[in-house]
mmCIF file of C-alpha atoms in Angstrom:
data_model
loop_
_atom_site.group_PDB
_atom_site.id
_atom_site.type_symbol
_atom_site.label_atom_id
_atom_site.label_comp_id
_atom_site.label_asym_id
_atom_site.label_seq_id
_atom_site.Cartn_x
_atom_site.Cartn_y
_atom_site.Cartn_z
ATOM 1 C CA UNK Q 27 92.872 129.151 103.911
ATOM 2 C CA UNK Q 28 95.573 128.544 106.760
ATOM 3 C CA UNK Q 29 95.945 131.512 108.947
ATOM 4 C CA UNK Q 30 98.954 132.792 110.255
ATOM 5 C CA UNK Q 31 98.486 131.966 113.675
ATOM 6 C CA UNK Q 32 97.849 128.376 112.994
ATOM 7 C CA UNK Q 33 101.442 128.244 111.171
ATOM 8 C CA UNK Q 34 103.135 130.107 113.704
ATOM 9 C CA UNK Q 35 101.340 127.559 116.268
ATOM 10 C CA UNK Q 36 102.332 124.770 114.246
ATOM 11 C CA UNK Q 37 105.589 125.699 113.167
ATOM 12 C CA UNK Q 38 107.290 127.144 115.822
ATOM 13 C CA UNK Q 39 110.817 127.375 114.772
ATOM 14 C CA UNK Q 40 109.740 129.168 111.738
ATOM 15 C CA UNK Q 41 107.755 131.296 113.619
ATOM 16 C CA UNK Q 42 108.576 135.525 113.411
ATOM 17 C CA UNK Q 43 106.486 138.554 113.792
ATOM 18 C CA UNK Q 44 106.687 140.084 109.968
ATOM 19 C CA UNK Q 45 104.835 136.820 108.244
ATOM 20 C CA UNK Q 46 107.310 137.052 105.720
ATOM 21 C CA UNK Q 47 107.891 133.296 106.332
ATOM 22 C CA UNK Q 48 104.093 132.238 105.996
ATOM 23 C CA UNK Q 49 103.566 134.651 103.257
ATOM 24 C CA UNK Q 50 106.789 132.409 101.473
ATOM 25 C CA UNK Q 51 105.273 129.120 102.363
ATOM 26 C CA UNK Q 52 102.158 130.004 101.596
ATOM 27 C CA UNK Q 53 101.734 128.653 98.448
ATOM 28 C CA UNK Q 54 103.488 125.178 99.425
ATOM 29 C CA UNK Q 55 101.378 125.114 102.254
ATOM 30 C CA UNK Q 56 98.028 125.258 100.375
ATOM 31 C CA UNK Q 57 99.472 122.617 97.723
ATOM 32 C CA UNK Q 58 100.202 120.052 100.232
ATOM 33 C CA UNK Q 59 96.519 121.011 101.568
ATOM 34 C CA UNK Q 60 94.912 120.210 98.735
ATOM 35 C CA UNK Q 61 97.106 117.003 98.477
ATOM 36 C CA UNK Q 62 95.670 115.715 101.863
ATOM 37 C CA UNK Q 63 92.057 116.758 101.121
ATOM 38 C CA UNK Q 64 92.375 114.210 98.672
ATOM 39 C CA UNK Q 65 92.851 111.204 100.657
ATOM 40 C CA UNK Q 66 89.361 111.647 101.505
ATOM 41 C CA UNK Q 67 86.465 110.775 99.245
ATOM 42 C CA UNK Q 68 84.244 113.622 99.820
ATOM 43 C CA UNK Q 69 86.590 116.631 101.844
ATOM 44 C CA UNK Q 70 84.123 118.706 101.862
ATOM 45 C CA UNK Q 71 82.233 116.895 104.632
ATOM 46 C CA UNK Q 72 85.220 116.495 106.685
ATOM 47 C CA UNK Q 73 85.198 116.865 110.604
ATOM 48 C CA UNK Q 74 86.500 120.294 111.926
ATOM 49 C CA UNK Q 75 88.974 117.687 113.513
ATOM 50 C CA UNK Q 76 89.769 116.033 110.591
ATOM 51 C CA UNK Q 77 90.828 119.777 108.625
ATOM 52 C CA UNK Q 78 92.812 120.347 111.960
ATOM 53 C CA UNK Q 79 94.577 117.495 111.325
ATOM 54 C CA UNK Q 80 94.949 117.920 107.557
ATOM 55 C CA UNK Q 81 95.708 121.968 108.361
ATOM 56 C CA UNK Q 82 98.887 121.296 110.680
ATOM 57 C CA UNK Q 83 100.091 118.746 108.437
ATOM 58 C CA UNK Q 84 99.864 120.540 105.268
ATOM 59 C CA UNK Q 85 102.154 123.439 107.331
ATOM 60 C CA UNK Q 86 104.777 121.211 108.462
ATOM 61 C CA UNK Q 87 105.283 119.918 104.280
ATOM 62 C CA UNK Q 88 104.867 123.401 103.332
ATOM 63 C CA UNK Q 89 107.290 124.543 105.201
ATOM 64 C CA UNK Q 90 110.131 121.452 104.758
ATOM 65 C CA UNK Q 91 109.155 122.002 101.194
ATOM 66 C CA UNK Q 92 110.053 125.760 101.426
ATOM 67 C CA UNK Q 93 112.563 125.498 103.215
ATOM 68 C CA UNK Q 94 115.517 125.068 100.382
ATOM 69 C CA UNK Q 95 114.423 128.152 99.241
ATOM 70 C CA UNK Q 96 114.002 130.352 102.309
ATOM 71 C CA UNK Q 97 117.174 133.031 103.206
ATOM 72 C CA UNK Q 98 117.198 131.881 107.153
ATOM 73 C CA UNK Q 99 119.129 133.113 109.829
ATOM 74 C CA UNK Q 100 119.543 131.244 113.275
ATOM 75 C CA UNK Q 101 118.322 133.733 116.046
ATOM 76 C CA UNK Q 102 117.537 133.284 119.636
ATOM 77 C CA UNK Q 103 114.045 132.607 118.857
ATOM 78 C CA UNK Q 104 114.403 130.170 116.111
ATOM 79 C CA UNK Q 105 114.630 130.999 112.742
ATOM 80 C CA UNK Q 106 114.045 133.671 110.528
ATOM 81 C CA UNK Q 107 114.153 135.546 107.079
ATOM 82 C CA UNK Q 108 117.657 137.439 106.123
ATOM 83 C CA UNK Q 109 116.426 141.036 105.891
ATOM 84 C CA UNK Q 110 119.793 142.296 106.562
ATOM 85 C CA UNK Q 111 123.115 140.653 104.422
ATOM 86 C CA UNK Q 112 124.871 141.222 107.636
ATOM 87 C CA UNK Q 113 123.111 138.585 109.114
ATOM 88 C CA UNK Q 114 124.823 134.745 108.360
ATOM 89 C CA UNK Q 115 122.469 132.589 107.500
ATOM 90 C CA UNK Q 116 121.959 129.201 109.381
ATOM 91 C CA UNK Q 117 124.354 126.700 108.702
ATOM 92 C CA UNK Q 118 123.208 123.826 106.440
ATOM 93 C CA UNK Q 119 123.575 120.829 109.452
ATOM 94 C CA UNK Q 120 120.903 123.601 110.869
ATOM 95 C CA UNK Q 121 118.401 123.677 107.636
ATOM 96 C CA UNK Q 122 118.719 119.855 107.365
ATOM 97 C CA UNK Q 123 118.183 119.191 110.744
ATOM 98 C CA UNK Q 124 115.143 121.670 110.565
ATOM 99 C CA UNK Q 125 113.662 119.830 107.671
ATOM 100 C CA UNK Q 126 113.791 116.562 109.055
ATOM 101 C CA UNK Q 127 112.039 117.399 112.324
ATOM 102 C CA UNK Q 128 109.509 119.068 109.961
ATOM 103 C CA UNK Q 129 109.047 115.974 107.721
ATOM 104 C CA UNK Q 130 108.487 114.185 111.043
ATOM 105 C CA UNK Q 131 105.936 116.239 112.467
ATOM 106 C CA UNK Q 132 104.139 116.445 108.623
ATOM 107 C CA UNK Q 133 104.284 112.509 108.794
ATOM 108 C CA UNK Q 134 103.038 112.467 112.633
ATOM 109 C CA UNK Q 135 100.214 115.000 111.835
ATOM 110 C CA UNK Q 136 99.427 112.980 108.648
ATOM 111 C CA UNK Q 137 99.426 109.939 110.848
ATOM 112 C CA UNK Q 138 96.754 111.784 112.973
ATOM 113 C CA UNK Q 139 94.559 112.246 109.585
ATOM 114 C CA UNK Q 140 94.692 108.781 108.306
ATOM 115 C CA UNK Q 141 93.862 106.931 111.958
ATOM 116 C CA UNK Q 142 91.138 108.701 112.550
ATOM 117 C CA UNK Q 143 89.099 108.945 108.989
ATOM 118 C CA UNK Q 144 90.007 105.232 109.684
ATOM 119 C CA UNK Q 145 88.103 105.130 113.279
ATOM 120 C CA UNK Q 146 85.217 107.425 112.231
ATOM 121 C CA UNK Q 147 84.542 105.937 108.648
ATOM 122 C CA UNK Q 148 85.240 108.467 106.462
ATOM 123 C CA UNK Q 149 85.197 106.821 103.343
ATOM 124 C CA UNK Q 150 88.843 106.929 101.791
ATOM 125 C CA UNK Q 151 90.101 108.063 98.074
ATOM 126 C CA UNK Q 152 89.743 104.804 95.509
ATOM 127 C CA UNK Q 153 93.548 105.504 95.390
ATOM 128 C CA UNK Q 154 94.060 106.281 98.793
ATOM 129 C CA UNK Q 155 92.301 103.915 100.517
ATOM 130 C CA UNK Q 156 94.694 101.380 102.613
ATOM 131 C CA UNK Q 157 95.378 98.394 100.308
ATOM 132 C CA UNK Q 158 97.850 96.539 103.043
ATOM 133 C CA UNK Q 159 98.012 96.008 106.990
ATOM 134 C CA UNK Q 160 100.871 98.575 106.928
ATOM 135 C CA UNK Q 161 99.335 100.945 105.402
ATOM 136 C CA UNK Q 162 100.688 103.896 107.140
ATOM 137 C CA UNK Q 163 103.800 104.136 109.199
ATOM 138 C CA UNK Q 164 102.329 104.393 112.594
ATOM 139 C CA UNK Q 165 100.892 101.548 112.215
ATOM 140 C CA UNK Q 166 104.918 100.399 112.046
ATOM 141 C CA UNK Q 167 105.618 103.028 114.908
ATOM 142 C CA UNK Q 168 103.309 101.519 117.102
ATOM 143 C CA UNK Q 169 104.527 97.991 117.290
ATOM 144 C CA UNK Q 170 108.469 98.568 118.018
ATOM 145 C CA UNK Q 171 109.693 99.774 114.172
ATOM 146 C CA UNK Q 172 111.545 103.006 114.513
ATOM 147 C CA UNK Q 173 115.015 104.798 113.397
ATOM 148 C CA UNK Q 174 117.872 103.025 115.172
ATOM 149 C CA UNK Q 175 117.170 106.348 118.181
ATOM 150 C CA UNK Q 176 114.045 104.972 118.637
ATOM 151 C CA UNK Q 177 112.535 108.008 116.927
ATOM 152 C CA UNK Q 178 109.296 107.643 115.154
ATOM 153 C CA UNK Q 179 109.503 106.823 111.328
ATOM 154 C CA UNK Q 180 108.962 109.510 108.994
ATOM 155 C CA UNK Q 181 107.136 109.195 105.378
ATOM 156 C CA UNK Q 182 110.374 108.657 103.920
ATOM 157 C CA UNK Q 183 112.116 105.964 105.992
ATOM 158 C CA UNK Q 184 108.495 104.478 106.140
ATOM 159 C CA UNK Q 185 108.692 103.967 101.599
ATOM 160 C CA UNK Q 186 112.503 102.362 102.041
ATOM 161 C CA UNK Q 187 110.840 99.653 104.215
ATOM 162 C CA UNK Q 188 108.540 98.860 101.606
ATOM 163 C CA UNK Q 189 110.640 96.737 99.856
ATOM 164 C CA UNK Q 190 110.689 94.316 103.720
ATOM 165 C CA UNK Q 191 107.102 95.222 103.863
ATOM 166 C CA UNK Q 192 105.538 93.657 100.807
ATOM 167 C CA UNK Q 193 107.505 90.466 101.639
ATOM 168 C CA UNK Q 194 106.704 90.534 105.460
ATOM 169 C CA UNK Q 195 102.762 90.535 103.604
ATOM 170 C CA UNK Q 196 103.094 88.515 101.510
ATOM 171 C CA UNK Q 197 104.370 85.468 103.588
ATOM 172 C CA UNK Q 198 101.641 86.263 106.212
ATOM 173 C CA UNK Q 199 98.932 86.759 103.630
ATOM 174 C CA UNK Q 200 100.648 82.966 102.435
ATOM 175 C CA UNK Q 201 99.502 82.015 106.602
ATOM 176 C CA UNK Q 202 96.162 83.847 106.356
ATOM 177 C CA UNK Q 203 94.777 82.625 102.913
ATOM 178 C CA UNK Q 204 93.331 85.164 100.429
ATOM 179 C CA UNK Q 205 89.841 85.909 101.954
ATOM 180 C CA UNK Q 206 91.157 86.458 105.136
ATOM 181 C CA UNK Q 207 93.862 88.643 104.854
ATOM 182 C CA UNK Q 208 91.723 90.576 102.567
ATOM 183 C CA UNK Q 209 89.012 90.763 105.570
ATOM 184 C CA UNK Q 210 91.464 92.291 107.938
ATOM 185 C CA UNK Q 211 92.391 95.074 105.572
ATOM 186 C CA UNK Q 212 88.682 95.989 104.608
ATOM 187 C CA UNK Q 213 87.890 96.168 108.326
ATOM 188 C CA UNK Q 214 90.752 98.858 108.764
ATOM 189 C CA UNK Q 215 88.319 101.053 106.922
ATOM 190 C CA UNK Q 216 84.558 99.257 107.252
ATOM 191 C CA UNK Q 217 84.351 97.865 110.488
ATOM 192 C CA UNK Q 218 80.799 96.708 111.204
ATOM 193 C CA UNK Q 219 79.761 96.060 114.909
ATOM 194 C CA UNK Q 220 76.303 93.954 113.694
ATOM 195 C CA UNK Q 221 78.542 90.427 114.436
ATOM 196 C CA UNK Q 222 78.185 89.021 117.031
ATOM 197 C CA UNK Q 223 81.363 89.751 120.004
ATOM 198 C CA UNK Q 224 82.849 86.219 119.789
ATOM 199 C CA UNK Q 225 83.703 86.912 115.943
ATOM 200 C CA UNK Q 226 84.374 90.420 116.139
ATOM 201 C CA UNK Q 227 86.823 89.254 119.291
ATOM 202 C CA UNK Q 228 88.408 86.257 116.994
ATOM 203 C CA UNK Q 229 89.089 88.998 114.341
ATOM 204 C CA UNK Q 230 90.749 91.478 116.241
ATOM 205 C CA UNK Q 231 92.911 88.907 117.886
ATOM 206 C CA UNK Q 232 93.809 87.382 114.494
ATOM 207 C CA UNK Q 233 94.401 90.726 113.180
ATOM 208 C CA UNK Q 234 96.832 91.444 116.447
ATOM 209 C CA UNK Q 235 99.012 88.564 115.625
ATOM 210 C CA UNK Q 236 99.151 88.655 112.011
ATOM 211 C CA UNK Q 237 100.787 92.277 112.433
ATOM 212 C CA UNK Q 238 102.873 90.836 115.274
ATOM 213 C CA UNK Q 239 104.244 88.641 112.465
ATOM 214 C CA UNK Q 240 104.548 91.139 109.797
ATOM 215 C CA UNK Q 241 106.657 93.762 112.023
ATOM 216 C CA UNK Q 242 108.745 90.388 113.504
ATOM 217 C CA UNK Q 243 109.623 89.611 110.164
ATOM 218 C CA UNK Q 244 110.486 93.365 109.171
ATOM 219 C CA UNK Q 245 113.109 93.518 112.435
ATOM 220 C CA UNK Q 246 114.497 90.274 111.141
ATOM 221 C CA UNK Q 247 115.155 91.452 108.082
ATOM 222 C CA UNK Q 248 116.670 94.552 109.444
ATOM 223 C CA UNK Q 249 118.978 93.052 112.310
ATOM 224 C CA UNK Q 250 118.999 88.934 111.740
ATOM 225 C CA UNK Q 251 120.243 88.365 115.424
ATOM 226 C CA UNK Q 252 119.559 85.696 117.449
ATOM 227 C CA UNK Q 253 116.752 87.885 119.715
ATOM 228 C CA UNK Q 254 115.388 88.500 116.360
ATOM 229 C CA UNK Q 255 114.828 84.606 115.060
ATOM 230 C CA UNK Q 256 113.812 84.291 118.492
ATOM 231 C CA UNK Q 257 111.112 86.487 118.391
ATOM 232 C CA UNK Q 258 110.456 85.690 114.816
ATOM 233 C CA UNK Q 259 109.392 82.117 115.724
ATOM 234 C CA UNK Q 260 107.644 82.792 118.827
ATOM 235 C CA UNK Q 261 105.184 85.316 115.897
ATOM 236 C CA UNK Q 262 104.680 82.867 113.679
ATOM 237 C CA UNK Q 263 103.700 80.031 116.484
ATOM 238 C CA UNK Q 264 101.404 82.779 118.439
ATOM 239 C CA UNK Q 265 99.545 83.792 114.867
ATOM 240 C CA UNK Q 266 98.901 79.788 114.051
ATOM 241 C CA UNK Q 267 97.856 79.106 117.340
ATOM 242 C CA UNK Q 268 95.698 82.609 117.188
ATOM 243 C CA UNK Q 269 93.894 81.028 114.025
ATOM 244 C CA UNK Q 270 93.729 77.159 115.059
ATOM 245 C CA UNK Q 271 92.032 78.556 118.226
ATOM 246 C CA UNK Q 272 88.968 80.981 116.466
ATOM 247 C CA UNK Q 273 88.619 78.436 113.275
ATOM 248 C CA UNK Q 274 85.414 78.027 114.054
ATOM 249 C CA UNK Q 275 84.399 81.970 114.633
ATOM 250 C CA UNK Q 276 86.163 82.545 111.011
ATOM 251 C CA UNK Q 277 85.036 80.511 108.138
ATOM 252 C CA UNK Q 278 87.203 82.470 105.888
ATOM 253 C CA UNK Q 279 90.130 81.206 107.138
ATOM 254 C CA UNK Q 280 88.264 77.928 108.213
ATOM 255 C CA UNK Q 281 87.541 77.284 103.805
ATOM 256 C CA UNK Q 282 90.787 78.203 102.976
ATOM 257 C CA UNK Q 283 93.645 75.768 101.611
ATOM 258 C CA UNK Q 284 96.087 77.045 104.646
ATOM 259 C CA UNK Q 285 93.785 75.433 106.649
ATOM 260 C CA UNK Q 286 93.006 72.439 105.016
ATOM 261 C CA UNK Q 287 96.613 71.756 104.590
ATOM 262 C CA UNK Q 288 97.441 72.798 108.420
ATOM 263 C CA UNK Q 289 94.662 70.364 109.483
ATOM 264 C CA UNK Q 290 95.474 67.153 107.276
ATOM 265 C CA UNK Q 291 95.968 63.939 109.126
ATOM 266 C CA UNK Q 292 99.420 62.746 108.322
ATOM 267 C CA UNK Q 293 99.685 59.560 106.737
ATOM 268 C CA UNK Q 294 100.469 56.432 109.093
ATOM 269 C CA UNK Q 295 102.044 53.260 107.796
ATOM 270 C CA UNK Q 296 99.209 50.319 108.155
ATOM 271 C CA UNK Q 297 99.479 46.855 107.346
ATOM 272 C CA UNK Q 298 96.293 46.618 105.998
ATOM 273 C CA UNK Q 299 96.983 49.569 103.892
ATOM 274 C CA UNK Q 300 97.906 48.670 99.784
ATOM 275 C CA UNK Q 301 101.309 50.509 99.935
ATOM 276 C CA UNK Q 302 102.540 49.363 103.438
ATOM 277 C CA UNK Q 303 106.179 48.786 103.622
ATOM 278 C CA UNK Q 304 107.963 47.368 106.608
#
């Protein structure tokens, strides 16, 4: 159960004495709860950090899911519930701009819940567990992707990237090989520290400029400019030269065809050679 003065905390702008707007949200609050508990394999073990986490975001959905269906009135302290039909209620540029700063802070505390089950090793939901490098969108955030303000992306401009995301993946995956891009998504989740540094080192840097790549690729997509090629090749020459330089710390991507066909001699035109032409 939520309390009141976690919402109010939480949800300032909704925030008024009576608790008629918790007691409304109440139930949408305790859905999208129940929704979070379940990216993790076994809740009930969770952190007191973790439910914190999972808490404040479940009242920022709650309440942009509520929302719609709230009477609100703009006051000096935010807003409210009509309890007097002399009272205008807020205009709806108001409510909308309400419910996106909500979805943002929902997406920003939900952010907060995924990073750090992934740093302590709390073992994900089978169908929650992170599948891709961007698996989340501040792992976008982070690295320069954002609304054209600048503003962090929320969980719904974060799904209409997809589309540029599975391609950005799929070309680096194409770079990586199989067994090593599949390596560097486990190790979002399962990171072991039993290797020894060099490897661990190699990984991480690997790792670095394979999501350089991916979010070069996704800014490309989205602008095209010149900048934007520009950077575009300077990520795809700083991941090869990333992997040609630990090859020998990574045998995944050492095995792999992309290496093998990176690391083929080209053929040179001998005289001594059967099919030498002059």
């Amino acid at each position: 159960m939520i309390s009141i003065e976690l919402f109010n905390e939480t949800v300032v702008a909704l925030r008024e004495p009576t608790g008629k707007v918790y007691e409304s949200c109440r139930t949408y609050i305790e859905a999208a709860l129940d929704t979070l508990k379940g990216y993790m394999a076994e809740p009930d073990d969770a952190t007191e950090e973790l439910m914190l986490h999972a808490a404040r975001a479940a009242c920022c959905k709650g309440a942009y899911d509520c929302v719609p269906l709230l009477d609100l009135v703009a006051t000096p302290n935010g807003f409210g519930i009509v309890s007097n039909q002399n009272i205008a209620p807020a205009s709806p540029h108001r409510v909308q701009a309400l419910r996106q700063e909500l979805l943002l802070q929902y997406t920003l505390h939900r952010d907060r819940l995924l990073y750090f089950m992934a740093a302590q090793g709390v073992k994900f939901a089978t169908n929650h567990a992170p599948r891709t490098l961007c698996w989340a969108p501040f792992v976008l955030t982070q690295r320069g992707i954002s609304v054209t303000t600048g503003r962090p992306l929320n969980v719904d401009e974060y799904r209409s990237l997809l589309p540029d995301i599975a391609e950005a993946e799929m070309h680096v995956r194409g770079v990586l090989g199989d067994e090593l891009y599949r390596l560097l998504v486990q190790r979002i989740t399962e990171r072991t520290d039993d290797e020894a540094p060099e490897r661990l080192a190699a990984i991480d840097a690997i790792h670095e400029a394979a999501m350089q790549h991916i979010t070069a690729i996704i800014a490309h997509r989205r602008r095209g400019d010149a900048p934007q090629r520009k950077a575009l090749a300077q990520a795809a020459k700083q991941l090869q030269d990333v992997l040609n330089r630990t090859a020998e710390l990574v045998p995944e991507y050492k095995a792999s065809s992309q290496y093998a066909a990176f690391h083929t001699p080209r053929y040179t035109n001998k005289k001594d050679d059967p099919c030498f032409f002059s």
